[in-house]
Short mmCIF file of C-alpha atoms in Angstrom, two decimals:
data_model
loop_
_atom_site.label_atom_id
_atom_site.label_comp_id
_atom_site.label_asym_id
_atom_site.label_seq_id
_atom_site.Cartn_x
_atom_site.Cartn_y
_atom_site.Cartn_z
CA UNK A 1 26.23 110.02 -124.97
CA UNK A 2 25.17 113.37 -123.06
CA UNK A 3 24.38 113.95 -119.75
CA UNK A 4 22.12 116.43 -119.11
CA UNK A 5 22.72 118.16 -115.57
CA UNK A 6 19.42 118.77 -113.72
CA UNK A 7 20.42 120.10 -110.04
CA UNK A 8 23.07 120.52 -108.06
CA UNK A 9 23.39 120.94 -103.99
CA UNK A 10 26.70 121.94 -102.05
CA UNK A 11 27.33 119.38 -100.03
CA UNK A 12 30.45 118.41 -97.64
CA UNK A 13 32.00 120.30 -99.78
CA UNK A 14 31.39 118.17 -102.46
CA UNK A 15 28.64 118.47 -105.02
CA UNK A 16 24.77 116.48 -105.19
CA UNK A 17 23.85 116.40 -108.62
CA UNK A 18 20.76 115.34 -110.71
CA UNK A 19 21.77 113.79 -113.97
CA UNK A 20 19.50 112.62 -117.50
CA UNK A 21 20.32 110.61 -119.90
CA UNK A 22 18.85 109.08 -123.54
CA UNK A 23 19.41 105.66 -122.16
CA UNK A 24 19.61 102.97 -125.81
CA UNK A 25 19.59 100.22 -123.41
CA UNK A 26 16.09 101.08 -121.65
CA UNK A 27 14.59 102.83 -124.72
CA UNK A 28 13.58 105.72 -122.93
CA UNK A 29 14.94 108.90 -121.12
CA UNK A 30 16.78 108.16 -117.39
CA UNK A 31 17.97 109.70 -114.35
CA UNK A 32 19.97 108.77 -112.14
CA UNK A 33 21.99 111.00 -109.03
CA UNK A 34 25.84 111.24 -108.12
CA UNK A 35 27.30 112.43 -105.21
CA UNK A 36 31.10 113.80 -106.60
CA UNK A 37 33.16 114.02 -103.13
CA UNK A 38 35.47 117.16 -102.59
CA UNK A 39 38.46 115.03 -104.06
CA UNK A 40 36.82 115.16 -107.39
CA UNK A 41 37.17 118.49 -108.01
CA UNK A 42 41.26 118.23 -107.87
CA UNK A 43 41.70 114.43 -108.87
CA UNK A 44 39.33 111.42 -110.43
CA UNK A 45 37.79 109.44 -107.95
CA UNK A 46 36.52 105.80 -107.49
CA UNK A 47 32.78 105.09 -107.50
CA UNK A 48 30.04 103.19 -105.26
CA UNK A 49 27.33 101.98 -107.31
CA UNK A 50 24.14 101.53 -105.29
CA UNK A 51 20.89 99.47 -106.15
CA UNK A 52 18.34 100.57 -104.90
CA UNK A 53 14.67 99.10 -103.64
CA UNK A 54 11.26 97.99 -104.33
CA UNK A 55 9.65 101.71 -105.20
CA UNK A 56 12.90 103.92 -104.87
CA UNK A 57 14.20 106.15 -107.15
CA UNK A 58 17.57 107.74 -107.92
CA UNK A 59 16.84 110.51 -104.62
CA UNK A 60 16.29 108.46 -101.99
CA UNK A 61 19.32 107.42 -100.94
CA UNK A 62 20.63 110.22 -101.47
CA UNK A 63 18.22 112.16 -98.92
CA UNK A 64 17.87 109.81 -96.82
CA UNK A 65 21.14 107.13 -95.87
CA UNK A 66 23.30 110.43 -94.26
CA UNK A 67 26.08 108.58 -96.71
CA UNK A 68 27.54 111.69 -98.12
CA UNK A 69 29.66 112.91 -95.11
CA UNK A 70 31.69 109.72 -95.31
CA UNK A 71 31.60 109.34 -98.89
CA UNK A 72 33.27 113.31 -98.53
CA UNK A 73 35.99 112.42 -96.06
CA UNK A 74 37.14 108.75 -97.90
CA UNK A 75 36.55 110.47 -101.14
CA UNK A 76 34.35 108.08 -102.80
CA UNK A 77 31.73 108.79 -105.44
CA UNK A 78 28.59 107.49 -105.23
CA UNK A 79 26.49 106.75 -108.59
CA UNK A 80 22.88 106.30 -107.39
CA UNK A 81 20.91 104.67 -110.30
CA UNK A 82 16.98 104.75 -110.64
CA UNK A 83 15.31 101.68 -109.97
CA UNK A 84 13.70 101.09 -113.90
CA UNK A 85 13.24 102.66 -116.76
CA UNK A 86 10.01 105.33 -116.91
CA UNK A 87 8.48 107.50 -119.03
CA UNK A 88 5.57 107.30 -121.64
CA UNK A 89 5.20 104.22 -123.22
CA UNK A 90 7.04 102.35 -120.69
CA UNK A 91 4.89 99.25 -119.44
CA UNK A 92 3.68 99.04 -115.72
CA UNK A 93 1.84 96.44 -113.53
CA UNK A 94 -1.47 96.63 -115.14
CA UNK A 95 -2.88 96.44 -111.24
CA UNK A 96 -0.23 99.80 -109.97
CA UNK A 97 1.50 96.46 -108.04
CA UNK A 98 4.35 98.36 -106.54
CA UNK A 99 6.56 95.05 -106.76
CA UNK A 100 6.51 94.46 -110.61
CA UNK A 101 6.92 97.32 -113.32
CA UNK A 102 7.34 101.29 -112.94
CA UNK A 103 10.20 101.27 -109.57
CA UNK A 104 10.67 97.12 -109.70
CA UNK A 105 13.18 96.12 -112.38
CA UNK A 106 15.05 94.11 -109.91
CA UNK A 107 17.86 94.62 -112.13
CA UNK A 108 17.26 91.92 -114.43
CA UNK A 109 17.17 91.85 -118.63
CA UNK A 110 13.43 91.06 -119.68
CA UNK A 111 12.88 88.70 -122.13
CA UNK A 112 9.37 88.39 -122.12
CA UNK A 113 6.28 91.09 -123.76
CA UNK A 114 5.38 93.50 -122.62
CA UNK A 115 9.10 93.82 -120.85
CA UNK A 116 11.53 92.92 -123.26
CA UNK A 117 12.06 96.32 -125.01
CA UNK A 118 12.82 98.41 -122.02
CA UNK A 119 13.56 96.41 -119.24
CA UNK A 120 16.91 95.70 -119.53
CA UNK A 121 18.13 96.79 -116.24
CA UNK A 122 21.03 94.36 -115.96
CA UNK A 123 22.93 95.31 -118.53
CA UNK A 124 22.01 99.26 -118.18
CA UNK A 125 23.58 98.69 -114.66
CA UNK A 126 26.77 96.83 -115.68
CA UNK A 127 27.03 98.39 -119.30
CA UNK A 128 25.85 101.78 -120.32
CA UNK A 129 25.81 103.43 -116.96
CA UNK A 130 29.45 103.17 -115.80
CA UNK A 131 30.83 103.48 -119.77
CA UNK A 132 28.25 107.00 -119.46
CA UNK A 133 29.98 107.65 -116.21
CA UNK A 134 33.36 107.79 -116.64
CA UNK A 135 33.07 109.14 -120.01
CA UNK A 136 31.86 112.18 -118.42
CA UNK A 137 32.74 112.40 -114.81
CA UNK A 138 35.98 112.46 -112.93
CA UNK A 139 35.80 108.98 -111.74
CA UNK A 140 38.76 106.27 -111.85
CA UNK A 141 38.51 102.48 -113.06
CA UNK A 142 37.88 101.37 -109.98
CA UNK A 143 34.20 100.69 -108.50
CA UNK A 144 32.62 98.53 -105.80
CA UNK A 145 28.62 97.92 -105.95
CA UNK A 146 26.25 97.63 -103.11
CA UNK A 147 22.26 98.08 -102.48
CA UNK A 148 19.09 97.80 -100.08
CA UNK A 149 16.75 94.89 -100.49
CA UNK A 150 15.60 94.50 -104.60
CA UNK A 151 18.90 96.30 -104.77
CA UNK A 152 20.72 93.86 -102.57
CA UNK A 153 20.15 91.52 -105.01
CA UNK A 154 20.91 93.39 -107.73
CA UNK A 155 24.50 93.91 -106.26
CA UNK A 156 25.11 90.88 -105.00
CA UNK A 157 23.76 88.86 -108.84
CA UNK A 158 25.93 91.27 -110.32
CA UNK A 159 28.98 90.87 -108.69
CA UNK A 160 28.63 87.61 -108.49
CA UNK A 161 28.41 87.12 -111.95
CA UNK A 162 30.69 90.09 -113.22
CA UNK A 163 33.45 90.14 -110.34
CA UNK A 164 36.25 91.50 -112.21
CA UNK A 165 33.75 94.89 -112.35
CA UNK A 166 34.54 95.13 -108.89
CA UNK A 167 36.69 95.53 -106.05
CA UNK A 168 34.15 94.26 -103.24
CA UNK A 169 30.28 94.21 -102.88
CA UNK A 170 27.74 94.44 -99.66
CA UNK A 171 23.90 94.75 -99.02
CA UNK A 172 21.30 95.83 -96.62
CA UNK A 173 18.43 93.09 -96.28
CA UNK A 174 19.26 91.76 -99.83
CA UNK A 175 16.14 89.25 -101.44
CA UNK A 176 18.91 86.44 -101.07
CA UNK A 177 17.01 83.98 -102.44
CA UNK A 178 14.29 85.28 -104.84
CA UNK A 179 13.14 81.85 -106.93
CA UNK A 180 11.67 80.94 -103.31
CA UNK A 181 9.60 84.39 -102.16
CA UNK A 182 6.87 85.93 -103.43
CA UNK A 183 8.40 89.24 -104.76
CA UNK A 184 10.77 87.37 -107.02
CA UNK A 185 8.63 84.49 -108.46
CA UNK A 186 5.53 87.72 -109.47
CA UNK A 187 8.89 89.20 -110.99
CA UNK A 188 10.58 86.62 -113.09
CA UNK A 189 7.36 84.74 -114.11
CA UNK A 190 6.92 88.10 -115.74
CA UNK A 191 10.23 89.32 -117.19
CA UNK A 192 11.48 85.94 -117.94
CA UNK A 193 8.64 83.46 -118.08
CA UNK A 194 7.71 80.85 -116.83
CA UNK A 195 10.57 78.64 -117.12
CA UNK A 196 12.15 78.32 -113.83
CA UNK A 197 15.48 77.65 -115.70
CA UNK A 198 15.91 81.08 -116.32
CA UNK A 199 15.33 82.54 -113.17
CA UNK A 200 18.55 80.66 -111.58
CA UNK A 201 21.16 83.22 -113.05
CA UNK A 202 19.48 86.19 -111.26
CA UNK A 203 19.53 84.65 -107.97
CA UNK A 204 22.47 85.40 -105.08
CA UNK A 205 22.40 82.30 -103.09
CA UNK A 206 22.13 80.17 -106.27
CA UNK A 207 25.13 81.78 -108.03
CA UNK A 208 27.00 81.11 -104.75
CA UNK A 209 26.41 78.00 -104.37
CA UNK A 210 26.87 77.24 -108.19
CA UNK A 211 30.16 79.67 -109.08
CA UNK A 212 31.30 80.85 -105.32
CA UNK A 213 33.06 84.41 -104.96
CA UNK A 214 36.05 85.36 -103.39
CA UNK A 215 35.31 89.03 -104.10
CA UNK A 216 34.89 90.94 -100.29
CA UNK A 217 31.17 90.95 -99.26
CA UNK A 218 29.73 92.18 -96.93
CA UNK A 219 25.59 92.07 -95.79
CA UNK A 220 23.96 93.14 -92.58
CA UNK A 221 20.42 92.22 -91.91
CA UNK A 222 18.45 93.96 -89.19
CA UNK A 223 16.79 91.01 -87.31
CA UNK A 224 13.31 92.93 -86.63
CA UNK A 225 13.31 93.39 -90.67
CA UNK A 226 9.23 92.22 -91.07
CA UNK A 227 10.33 90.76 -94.91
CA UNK A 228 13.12 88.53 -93.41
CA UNK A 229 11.31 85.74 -92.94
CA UNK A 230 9.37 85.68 -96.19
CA UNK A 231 10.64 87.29 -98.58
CA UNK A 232 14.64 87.70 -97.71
CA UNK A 233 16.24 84.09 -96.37
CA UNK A 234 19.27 85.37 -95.64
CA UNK A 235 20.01 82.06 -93.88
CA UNK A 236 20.22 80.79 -97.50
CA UNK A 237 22.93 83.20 -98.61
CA UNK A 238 24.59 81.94 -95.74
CA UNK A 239 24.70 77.99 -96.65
CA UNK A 240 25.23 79.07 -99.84
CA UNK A 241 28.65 80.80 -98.75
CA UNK A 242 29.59 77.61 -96.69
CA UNK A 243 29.25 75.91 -99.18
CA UNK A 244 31.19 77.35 -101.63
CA UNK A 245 34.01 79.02 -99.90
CA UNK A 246 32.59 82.43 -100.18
CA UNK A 247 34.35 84.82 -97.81
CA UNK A 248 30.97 86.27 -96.99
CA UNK A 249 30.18 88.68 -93.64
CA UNK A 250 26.90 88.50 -92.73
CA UNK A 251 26.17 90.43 -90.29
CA UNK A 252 22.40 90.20 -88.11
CA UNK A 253 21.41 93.23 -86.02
CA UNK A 254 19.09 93.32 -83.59
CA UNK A 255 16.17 95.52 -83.12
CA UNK A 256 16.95 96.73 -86.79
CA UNK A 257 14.03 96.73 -89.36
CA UNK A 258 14.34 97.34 -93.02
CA UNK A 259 13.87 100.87 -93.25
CA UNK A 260 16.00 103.81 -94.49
CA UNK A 261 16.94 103.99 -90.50
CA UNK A 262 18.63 100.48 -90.87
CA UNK A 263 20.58 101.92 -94.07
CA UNK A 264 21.54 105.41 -92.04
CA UNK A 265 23.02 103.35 -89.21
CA UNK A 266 25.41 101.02 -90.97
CA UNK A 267 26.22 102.94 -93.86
CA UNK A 268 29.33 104.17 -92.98
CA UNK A 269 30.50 100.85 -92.02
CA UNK A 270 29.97 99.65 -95.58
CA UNK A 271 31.25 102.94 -96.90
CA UNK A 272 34.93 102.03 -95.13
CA UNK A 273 34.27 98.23 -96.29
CA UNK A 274 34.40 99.64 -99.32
CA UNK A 275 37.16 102.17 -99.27
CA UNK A 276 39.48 99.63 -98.10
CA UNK A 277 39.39 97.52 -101.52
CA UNK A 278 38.90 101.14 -103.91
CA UNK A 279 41.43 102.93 -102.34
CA UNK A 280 44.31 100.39 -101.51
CA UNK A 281 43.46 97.04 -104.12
CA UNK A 282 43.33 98.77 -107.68
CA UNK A 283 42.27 96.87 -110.90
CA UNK A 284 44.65 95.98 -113.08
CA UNK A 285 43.19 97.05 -116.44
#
């Protein structure tokens, strides 16, 4: 599969770069951004995969959560994906919703019309996009996945159903428990019917409490965040650790909301999280 390169930014003395892609899992032509740290260029690298919210695309992150100058000095790559698949013929909320359709694949594979043929997000995040990215980039084996609120729980389903993909996983205001908030239940009544059945293997706290982890997690939650209450229950992710044995760290900060800002201050924490299971705990392959 080709990557087409579409920019690319000195920075930290590593390189920003713009990326597209014929994606056969979405149907339809992606891109997504990478930041390659200054390592790269002499040696291959281990990756960050991060998810992403409700609206985002593959830039910002990347202009906005500062997470390059630590990425540069640990010499981590970070693999910023876009959010769901676009382009003409690609289905959108009928209404321009911003929480279902065009920017709102919470990372899930669609089984229902008019989603099924291109929103297959899931396994475009856990299949096609790494085997795309190390084919082509200098990156080792070894990746940890992480990701801001739709995103959050896009990392934290994933690893917690794929956690020999990873070496640890964290999230910023992750929808913990989406079967019980309004974003998630508009979303999966969608992409995977009405069935309630199916919903269960694409949510965090359920998976927890059904399967438990022992993969290193980390989330922090800023306690002003206006969705926390309604849409996020991260109280839920919580029980659902205690109750499986799930080395979780949740982490609540105050004042915090659940902006880019939130992401900008705490990102380098997760960025070390992160580095101490890629750098020092390989996979054995």
């Amino acid at each position: 599969m080709a990557l087409q390169q579409l920019t690319a930014q000195r920075l930290f003395e590593g390189w920003q770069k713009r990326f597209s892609h014929r994606s056969k899992t979405l149907q339809c032509d992606m891109q997504f951004s990478v930041y390659l740290p200054p390592q790269a260029e002499f040696h291959q690298v281990p990756a960050l995969y991060w998810l992403s919210g409700l609206t985002c695309t593959d830039e910002n992150f990347s202009a906005k959560s500062g997470a390059q100058r630590i990425a540069a000095e640990l010499g981590i790559a970070l693999i910023i994906p876009d959010t769901s698949p676009r382009g003409e013929g690609v289905p959108d909320a009928a209404d321009g919703a911003y929480d279902l359709g065009l920017g709102a694949g919470f990372y899930v594979n669609a089984t229902q019309a008019p989603w099924q043929q291109h929103y297959q997000m899931y396994d475009y995040i856990t299949q096609e996009l790494p085997k795309l990215c190390q084919a082509n980039l200098p990156l080792t084996a070894q990746k940890s996945i992480s990701g801001h609120s739709m995103g959050g729980h896009g990392a934290l389903v994933i690893a917690l159903r794929e956690p020999e993909l990873f070496c640890a996983v964290s999230a910023f205001a992750p929808i913990a428990n989406p079967v019980q908030c309004d974003w998630g239940k508009k979303a999966f009544s969608a992409y995977l019917g009405e069935d309630q059945c199916n919903w269960d293997v694409y949510d965090a706290s359920l998976l927890m409490t059904k399967l438990g982890s022992q993969l290193p997690m980390l989330v922090s939650q800023g306690e002003a965040d206006q969705f926390m209450a309604t849409q996020l229950f991260p109280e839920q992710l919580r029980q659902a650790a205690e109750a499986s044995g799930t080395p979780l760290q949740l982490e609540i900060h105050p004042g915090y909301d659940h902006s880019y800002y939130f992401i900008a201050s705490f990102i380098e924490q997760h960025l070390r999280f992160h580095a101490g299971y890629l750098l020092n705990n390989p996979l054995v392959e």
